[in-house]
PDB file of C-alpha atoms in Angstrom:
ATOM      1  CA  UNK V   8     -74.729  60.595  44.929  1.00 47.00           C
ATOM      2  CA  UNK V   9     -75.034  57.692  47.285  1.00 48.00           C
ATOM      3  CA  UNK V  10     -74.502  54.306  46.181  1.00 45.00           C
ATOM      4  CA  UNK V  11     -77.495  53.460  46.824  1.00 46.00           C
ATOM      5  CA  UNK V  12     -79.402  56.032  44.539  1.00 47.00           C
ATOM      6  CA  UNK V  13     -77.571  54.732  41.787  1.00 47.00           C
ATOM      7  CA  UNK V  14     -79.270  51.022  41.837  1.00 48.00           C
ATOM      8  CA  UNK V  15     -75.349  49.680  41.695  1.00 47.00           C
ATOM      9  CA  UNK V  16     -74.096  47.558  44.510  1.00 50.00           C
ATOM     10  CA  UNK V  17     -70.244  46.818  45.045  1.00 51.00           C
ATOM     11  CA  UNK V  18     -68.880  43.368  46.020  1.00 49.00           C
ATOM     12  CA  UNK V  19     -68.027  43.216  49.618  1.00 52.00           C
ATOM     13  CA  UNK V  20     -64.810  41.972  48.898  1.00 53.00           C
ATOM     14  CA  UNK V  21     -63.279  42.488  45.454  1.00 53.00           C
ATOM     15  CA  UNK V  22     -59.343  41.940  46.420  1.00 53.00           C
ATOM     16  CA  UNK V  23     -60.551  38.255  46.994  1.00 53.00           C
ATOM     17  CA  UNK V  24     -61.375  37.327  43.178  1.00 54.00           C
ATOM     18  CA  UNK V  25     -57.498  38.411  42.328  1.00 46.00           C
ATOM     19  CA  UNK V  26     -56.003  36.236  45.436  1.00 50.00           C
ATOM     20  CA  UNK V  27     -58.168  33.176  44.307  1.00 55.00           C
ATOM     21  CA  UNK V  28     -56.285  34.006  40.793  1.00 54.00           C
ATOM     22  CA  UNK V  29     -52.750  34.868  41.883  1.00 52.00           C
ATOM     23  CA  UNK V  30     -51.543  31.331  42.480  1.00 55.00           C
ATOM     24  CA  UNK V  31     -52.209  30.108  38.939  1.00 55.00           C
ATOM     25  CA  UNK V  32     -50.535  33.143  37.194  1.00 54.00           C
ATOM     26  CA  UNK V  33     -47.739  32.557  39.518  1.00 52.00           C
ATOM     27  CA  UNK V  34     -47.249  29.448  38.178  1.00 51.00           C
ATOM     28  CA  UNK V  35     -47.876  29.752  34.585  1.00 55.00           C
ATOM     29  CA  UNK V  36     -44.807  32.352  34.785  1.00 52.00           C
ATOM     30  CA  UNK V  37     -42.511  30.222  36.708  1.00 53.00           C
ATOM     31  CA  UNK V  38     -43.316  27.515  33.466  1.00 49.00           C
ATOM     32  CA  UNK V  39     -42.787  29.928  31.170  1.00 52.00           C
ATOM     33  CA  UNK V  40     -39.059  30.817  32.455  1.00 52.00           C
ATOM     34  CA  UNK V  41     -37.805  27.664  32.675  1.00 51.00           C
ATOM     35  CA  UNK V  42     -38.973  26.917  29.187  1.00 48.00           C
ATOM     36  CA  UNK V  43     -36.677  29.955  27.976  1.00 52.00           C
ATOM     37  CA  UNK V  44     -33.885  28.415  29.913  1.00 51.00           C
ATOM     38  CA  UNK V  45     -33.576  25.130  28.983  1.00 52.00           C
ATOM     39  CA  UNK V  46     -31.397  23.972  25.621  1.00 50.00           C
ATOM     40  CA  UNK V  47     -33.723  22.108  23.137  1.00 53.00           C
ATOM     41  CA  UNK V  48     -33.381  18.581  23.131  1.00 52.00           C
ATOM     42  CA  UNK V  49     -31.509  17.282  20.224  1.00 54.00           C
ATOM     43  CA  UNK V  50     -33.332  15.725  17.017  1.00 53.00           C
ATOM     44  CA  UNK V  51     -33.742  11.818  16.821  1.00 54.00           C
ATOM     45  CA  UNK V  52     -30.579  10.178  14.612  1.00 50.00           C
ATOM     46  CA  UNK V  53     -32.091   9.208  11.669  1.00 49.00           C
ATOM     47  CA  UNK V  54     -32.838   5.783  10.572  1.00 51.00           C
ATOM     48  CA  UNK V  55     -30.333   4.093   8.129  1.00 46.00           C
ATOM     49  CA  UNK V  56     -31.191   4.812   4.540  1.00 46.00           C
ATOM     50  CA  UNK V  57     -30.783   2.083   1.438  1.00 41.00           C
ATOM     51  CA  UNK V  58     -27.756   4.180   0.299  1.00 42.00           C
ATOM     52  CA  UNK V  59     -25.804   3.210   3.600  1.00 42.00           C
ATOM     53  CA  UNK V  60     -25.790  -0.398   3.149  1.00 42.00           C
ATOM     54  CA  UNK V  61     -23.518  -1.693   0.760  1.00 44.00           C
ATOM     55  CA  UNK V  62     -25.626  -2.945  -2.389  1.00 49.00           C
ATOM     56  CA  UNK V  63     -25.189  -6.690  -3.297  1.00 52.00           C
ATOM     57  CA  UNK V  64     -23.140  -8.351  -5.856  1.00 56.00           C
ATOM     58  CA  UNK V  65     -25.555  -7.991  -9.041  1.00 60.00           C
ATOM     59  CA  UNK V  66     -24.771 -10.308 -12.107  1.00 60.00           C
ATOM     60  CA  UNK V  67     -25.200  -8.876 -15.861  1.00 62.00           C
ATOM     61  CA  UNK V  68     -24.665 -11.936 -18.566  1.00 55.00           C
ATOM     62  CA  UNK V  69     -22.839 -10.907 -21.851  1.00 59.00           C
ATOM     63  CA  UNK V  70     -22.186 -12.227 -24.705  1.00 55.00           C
ATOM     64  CA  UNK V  71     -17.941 -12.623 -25.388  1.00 56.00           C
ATOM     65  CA  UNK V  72     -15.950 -13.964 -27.656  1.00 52.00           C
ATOM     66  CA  UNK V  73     -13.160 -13.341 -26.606  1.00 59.00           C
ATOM     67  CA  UNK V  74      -9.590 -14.666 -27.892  1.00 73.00           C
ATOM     68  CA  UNK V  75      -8.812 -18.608 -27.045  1.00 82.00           C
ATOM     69  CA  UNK V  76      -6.664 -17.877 -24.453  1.00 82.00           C
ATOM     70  CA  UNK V  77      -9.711 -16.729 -22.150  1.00 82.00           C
ATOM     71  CA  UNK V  78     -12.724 -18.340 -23.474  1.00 88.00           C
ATOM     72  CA  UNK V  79     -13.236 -20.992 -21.325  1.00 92.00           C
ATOM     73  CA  UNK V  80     -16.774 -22.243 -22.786  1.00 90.00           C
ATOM     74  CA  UNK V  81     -16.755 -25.551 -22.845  1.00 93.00           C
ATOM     75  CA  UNK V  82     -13.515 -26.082 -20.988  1.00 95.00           C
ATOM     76  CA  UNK V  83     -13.255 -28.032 -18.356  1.00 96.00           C
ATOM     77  CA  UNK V  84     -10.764 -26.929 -15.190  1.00 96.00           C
ATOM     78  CA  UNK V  85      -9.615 -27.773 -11.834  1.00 93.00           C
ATOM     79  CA  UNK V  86      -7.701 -26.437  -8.948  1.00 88.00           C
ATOM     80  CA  UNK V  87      -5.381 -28.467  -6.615  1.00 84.00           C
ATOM     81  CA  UNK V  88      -6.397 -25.895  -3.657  1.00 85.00           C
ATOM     82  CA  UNK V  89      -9.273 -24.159  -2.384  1.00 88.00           C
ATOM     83  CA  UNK V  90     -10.386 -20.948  -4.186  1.00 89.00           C
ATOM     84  CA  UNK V  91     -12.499 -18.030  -3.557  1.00 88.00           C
ATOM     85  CA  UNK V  92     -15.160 -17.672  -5.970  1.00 89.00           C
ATOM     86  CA  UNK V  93     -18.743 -16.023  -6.348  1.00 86.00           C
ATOM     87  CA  UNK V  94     -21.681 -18.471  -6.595  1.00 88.00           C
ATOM     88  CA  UNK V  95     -24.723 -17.774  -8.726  1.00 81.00           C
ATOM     89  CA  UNK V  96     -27.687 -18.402  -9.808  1.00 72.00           C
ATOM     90  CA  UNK V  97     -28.283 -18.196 -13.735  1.00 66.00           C
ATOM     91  CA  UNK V  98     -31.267 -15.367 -14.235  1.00 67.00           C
ATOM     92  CA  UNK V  99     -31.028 -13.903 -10.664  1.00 69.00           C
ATOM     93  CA  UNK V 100     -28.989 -11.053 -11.055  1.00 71.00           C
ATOM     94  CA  UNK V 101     -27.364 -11.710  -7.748  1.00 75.00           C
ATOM     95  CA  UNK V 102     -24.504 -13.663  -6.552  1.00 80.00           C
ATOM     96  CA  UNK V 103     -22.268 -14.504  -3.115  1.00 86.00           C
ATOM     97  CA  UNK V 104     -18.696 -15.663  -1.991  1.00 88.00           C
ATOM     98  CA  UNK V 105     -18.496 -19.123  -2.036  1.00 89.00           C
ATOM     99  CA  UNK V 106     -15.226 -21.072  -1.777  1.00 90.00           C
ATOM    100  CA  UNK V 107     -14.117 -23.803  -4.313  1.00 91.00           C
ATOM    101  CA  UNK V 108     -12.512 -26.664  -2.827  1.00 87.00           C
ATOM    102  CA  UNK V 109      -9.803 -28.250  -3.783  1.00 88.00           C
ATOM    103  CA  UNK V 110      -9.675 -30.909  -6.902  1.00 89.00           C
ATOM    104  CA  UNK V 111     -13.115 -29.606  -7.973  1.00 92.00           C
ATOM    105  CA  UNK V 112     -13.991 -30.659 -11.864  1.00 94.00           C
ATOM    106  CA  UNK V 113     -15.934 -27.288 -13.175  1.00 96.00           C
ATOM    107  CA  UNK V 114     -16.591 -26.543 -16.794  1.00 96.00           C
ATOM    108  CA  UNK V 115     -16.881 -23.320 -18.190  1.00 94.00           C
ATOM    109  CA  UNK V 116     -20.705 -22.191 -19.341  1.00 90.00           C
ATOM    110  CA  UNK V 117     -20.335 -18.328 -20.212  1.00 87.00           C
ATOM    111  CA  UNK V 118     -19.506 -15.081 -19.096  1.00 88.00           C
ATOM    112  CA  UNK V 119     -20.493 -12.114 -16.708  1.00 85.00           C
ATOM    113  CA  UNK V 120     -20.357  -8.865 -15.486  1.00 84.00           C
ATOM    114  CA  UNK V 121     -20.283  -9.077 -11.441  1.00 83.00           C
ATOM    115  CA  UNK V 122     -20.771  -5.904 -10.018  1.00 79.00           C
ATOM    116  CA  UNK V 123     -20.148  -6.429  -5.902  1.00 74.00           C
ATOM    117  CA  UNK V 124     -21.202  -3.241  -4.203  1.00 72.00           C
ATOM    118  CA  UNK V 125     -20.302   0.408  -5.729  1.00 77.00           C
ATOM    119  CA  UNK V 126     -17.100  -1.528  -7.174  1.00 76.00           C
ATOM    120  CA  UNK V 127     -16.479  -1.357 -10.749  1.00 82.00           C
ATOM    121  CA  UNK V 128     -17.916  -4.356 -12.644  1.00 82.00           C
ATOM    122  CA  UNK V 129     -15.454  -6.786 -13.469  1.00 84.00           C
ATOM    123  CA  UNK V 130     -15.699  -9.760 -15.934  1.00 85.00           C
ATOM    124  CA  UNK V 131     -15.939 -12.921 -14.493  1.00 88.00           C
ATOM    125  CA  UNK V 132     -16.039 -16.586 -16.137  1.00 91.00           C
ATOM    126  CA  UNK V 133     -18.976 -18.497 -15.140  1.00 91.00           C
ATOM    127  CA  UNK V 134     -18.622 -22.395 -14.625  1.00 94.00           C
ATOM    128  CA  UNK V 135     -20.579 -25.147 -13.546  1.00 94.00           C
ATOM    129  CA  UNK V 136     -19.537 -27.142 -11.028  1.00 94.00           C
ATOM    130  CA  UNK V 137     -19.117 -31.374 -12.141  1.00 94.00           C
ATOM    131  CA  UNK V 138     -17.952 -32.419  -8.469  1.00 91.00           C
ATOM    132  CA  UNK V 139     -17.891 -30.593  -5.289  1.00 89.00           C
ATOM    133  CA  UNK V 140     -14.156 -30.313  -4.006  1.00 84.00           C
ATOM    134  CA  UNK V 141     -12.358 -31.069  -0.837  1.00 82.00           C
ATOM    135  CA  UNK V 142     -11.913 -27.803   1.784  1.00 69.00           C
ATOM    136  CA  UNK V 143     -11.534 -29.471   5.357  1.00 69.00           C
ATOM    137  CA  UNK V 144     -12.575 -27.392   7.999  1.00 67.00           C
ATOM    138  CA  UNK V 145     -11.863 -24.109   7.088  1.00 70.00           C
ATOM    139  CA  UNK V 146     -12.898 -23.314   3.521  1.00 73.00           C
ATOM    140  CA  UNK V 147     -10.281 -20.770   2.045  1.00 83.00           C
ATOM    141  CA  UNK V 148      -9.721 -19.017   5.230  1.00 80.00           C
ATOM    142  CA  UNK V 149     -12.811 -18.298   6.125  1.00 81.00           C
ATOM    143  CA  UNK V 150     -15.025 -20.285   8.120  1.00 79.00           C
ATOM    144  CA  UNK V 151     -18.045 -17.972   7.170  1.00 81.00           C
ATOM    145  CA  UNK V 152     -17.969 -19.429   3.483  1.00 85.00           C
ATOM    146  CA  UNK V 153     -19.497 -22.148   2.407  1.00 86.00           C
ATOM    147  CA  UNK V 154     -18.222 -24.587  -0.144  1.00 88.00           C
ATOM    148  CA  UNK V 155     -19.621 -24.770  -3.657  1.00 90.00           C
ATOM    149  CA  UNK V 156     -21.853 -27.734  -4.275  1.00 90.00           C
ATOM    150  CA  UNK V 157     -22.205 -29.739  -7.640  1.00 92.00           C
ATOM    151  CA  UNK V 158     -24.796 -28.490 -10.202  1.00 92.00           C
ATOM    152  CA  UNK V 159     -23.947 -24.946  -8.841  1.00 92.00           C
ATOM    153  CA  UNK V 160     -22.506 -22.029 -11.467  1.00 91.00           C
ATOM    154  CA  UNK V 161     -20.019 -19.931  -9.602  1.00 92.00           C
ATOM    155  CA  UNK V 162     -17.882 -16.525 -11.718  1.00 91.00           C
ATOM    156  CA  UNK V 163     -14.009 -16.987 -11.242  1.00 91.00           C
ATOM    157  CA  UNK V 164     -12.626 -13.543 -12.209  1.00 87.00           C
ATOM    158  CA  UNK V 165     -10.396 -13.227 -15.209  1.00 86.00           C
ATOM    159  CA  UNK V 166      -7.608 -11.806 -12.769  1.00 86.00           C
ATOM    160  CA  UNK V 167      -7.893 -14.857 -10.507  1.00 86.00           C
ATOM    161  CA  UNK V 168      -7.778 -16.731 -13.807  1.00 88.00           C
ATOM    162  CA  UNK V 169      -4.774 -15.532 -15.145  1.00 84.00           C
ATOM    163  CA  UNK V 170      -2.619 -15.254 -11.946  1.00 84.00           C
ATOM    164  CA  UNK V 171      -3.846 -18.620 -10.332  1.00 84.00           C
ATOM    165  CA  UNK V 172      -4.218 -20.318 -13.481  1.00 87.00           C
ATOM    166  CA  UNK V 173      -6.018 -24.153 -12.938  1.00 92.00           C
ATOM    167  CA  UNK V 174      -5.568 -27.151 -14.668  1.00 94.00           C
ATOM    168  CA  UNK V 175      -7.310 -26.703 -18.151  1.00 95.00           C
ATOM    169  CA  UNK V 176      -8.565 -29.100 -21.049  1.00 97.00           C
ATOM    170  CA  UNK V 177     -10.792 -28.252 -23.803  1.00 96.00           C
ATOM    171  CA  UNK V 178     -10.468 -26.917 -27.425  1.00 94.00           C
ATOM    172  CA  UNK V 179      -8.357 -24.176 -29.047  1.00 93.00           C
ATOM    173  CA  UNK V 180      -7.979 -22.098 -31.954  1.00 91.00           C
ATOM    174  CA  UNK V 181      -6.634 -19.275 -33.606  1.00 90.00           C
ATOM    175  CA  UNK V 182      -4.235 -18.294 -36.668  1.00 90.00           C
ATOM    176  CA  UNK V 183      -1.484 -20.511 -37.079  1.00 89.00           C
ATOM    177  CA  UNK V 184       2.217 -18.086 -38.231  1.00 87.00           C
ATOM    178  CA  UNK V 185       5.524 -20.214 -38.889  1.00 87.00           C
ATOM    179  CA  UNK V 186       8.429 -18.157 -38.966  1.00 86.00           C
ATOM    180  CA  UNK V 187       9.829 -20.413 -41.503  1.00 88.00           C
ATOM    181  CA  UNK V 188       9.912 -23.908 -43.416  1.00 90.00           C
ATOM    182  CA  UNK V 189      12.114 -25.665 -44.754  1.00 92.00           C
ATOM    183  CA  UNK V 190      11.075 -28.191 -47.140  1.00 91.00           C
ATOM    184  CA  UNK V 191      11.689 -31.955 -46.757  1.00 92.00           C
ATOM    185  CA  UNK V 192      10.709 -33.212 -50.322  1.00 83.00           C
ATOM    186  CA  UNK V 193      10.766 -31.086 -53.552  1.00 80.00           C
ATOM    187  CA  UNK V 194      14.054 -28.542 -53.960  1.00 84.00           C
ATOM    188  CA  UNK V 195      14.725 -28.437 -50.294  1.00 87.00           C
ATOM    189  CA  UNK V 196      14.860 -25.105 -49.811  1.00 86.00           C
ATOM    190  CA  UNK V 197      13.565 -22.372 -46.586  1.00 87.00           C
ATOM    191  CA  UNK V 198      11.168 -20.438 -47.563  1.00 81.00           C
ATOM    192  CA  UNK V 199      10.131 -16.943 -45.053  1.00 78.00           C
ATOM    193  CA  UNK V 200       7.390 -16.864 -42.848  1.00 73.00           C
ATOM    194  CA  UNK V 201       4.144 -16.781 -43.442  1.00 77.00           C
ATOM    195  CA  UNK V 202       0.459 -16.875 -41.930  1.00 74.00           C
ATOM    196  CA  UNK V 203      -1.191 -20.282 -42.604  1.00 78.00           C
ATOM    197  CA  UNK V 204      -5.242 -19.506 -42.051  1.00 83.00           C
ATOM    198  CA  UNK V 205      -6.576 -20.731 -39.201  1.00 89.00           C
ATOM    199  CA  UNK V 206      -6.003 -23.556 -37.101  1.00 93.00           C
ATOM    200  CA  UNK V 207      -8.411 -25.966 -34.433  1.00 94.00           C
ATOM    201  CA  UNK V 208      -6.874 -28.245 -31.902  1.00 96.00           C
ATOM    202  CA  UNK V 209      -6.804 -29.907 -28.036  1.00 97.00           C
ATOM    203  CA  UNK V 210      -5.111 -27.797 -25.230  1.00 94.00           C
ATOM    204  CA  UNK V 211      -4.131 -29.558 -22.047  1.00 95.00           C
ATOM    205  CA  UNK V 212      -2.874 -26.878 -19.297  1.00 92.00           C
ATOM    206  CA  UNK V 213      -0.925 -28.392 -15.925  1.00 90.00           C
ATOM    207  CA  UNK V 214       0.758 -26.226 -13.457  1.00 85.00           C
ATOM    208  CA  UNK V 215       0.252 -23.254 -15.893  1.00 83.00           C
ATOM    209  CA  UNK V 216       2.498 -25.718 -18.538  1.00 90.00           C
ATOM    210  CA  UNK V 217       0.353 -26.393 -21.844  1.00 92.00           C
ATOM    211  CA  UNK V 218       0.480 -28.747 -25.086  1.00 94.00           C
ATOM    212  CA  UNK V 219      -1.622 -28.275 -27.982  1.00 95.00           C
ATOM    213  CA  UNK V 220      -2.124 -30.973 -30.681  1.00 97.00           C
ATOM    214  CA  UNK V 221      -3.779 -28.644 -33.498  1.00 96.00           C
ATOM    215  CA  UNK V 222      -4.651 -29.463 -37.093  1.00 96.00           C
ATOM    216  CA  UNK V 223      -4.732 -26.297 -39.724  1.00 94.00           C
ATOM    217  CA  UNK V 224      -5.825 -25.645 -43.083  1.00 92.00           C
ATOM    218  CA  UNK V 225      -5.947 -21.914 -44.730  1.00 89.00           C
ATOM    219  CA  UNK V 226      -5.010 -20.060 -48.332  1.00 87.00           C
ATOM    220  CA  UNK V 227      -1.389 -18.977 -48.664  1.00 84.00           C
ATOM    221  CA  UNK V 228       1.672 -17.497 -50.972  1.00 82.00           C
ATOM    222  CA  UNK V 229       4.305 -19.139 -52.620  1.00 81.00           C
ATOM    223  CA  UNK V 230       7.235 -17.989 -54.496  1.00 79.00           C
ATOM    224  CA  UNK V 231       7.012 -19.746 -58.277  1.00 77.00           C
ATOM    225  CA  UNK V 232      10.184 -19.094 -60.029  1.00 73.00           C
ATOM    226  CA  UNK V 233       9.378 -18.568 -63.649  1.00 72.00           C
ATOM    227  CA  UNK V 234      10.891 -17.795 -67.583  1.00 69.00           C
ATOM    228  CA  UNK V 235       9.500 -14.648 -69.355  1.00 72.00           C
ATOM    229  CA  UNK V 236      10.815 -13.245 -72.834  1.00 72.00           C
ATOM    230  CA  UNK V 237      13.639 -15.448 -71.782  1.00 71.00           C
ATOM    231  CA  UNK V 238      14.364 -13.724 -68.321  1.00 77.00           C
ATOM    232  CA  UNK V 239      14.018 -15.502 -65.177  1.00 74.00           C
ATOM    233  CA  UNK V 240      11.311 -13.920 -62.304  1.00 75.00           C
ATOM    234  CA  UNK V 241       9.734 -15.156 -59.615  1.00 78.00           C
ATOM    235  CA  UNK V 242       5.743 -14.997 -59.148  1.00 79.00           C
ATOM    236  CA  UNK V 243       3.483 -14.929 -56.569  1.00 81.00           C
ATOM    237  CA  UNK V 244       1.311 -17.611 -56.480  1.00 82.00           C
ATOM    238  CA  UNK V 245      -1.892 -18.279 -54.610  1.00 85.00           C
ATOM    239  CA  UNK V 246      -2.072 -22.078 -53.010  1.00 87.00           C
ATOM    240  CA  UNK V 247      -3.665 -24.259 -50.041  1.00 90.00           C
ATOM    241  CA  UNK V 248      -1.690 -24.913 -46.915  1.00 91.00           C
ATOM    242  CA  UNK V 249      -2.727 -27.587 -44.675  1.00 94.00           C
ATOM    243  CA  UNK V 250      -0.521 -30.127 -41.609  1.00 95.00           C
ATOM    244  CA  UNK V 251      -0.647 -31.041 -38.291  1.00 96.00           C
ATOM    245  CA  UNK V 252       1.126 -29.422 -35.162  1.00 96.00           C
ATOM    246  CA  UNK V 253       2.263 -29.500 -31.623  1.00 96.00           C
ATOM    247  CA  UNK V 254       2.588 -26.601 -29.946  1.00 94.00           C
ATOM    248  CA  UNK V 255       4.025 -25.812 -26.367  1.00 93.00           C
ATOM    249  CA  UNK V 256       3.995 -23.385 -23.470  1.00 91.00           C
ATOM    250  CA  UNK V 257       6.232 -23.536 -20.172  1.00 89.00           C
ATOM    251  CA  UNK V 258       4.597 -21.508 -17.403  1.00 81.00           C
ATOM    252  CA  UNK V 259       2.998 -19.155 -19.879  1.00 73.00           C
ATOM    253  CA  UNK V 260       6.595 -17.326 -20.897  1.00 78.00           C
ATOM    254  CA  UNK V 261       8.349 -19.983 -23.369  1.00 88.00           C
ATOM    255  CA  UNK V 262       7.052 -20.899 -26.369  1.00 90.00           C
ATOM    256  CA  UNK V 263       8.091 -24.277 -28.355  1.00 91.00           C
ATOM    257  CA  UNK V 264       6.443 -26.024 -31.732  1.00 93.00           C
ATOM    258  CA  UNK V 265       6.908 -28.020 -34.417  1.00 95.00           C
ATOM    259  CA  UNK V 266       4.617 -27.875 -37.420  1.00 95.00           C
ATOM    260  CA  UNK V 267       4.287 -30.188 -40.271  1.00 95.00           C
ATOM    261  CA  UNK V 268       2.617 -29.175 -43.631  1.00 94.00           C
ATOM    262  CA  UNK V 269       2.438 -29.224 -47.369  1.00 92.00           C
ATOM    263  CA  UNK V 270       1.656 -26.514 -49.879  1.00 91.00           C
ATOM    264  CA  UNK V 271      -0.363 -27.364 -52.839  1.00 91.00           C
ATOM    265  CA  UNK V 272      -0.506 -24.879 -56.003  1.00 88.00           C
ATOM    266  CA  UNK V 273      -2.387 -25.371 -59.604  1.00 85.00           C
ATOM    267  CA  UNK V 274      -0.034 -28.128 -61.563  1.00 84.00           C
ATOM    268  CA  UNK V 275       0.517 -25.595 -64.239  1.00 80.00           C
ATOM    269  CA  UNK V 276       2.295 -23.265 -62.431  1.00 77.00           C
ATOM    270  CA  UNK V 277       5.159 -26.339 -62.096  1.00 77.00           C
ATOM    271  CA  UNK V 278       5.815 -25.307 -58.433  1.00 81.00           C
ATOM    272  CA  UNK V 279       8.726 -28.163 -57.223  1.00 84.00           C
ATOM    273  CA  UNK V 280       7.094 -27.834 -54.122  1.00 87.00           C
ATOM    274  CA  UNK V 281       3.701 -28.248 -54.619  1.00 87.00           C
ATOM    275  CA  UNK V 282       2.440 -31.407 -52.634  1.00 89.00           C
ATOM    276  CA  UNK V 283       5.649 -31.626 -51.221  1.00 92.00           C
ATOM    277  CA  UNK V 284       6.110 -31.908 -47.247  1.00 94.00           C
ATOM    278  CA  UNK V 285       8.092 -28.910 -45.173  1.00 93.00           C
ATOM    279  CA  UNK V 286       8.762 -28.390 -41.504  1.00 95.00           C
ATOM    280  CA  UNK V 287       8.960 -25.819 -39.102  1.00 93.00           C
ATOM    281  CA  UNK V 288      10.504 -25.819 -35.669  1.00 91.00           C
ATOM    282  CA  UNK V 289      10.832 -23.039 -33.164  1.00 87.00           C
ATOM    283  CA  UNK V 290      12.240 -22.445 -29.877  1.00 86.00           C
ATOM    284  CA  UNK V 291      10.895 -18.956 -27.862  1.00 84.00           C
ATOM    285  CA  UNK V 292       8.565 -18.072 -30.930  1.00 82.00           C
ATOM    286  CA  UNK V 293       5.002 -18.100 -30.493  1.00 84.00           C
ATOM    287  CA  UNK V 294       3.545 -19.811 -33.293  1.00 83.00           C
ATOM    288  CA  UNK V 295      -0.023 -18.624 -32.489  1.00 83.00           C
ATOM    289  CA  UNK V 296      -2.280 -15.379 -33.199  1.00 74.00           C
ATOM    290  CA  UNK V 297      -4.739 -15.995 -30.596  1.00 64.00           C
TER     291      UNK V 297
END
């Protein structure tokens, strides 16, 4: 049938309609190839997280009571040379380096926990500083620290303490041991050791040299020789023991005292000794229990 029986007409020119069309498929295939060809470009580096920078020094306060030779409450210390230190503030949980200067006058207030970073915690002393010391230009080696001001608490720790030890003053205590005495009234006799109770005095510590003046007072034993059925025995006997002393330390290693005291027992027990003075004196022994 004839084309035009049917009542359809053709388009003139149908190969034009796929020209018009053959640039833009052209290039929506030359985009997709080089897509395929081309290495992805790499992720953004991620920002720092909290866990990546170090964590600051964070301050726990604890109660201690710890022996005399490192409770420091109420002592008052000083160094001849600049220190490190950390400074804090009481209740803020945080602390930073801080340098003590020389000839400062701290006294001690308490003691801490300083945690600095992921460290361990360590114990640290915490004093307040009386008067600001002397650093000069470059406070302990490091021009970045600044030097602790008066009113301020700064944590020595108990390492720095015990290896760099400052000048100390302040009270002491503990329980007094005499490895003998020898008694100056009465029968004049030595008697063996033996703990004395406790005792209280003043420590003064210079160049890591101390002196104590202490007083004691405590229950103790004495020996009562006595006559049973005729036989002679000794007894035990409960009594009071109270004197004076001075004690002594040279650089923390040698030990020196002298201790003065008198024992007193019940007059019916007819101890010789009883009210009677006796000394003690030792070289190298440590007449402490601290």
């Amino acid at each position: 049938p004839n084309a035009a029986n049917t009542g359809h007409r053709r388009s003139p020119n149908p190969p034009m309609r796929w020209l018009a069309a053959l640039p833009a498929a052209l290039l929506a295939c030359s985009l997709h190839g080089q897509a395929q060809g081309q290495t992805p470009a790499p992720a953004p580096a991620a920002e720092p997280t909290a866990a990546t920078t170090p964590a600051p020094t964070t301050v726990q306060y604890v109660t201690d009571a710890p022996s005399s030779a490192t409770n420091f409450i109420g002592d008052r210390i000083d160094y001849q040379t600049p220190v490190k230190a950390q400074v804090t503030v009481l209740g803020s949980g945080t602390a930073k380096d801080v340098c003590i200067g020389g000839k400062a006058n701290l006294k001690g207030v308490g003691v801490a926990s300083l945690k600095v970073g992921t460290a361990e915690p360590k114990t640290h002393v915490l004093f307040r500083v009386k008067e600001a010391g002397e650093a000069g230009t470059d406070p302990c080696g490091d021009k970045a620290l600044t030097l602790a001001k008066a009113g301020e608490i700064v944590a020595l720790d108990t390492d720095t303490l015990t290896k760099t030890p400052p000048n100390r003053y302040g009270l002491t205590y503990g329980t007094l041991i005499v490895p003998y005495k020898y008694q100056m009234g009465g029968d004049r006799s030595v008697a063996g050791g033996a703990t004395l109770g406790g005792y209280l005095g003043y420590r003064a510590t210079i160049y890591g040299s101390s002196l104590a003046f202490i007083t004691f007072a405590g229950p103790t034993k004495v020996d009562v020789a006595q006559m049973k059925d005729g036989k002679a025995s000794t007894e035990s006997l409960a009594g009071l023991s109270y004197g004076i002393g001075l004690l002594g330390t040279v650089k923390d290693g040698f030990k020196a005292g002298v201790v003065v005291g008198t024992d007193r027992v019940a007059k019916s027990a007819g101890y010789a000794n009883s009210g009677k003075a006796w000394i003690s004196l030792s070289l190298g022994y440590d007449f402490t229990a601290q």
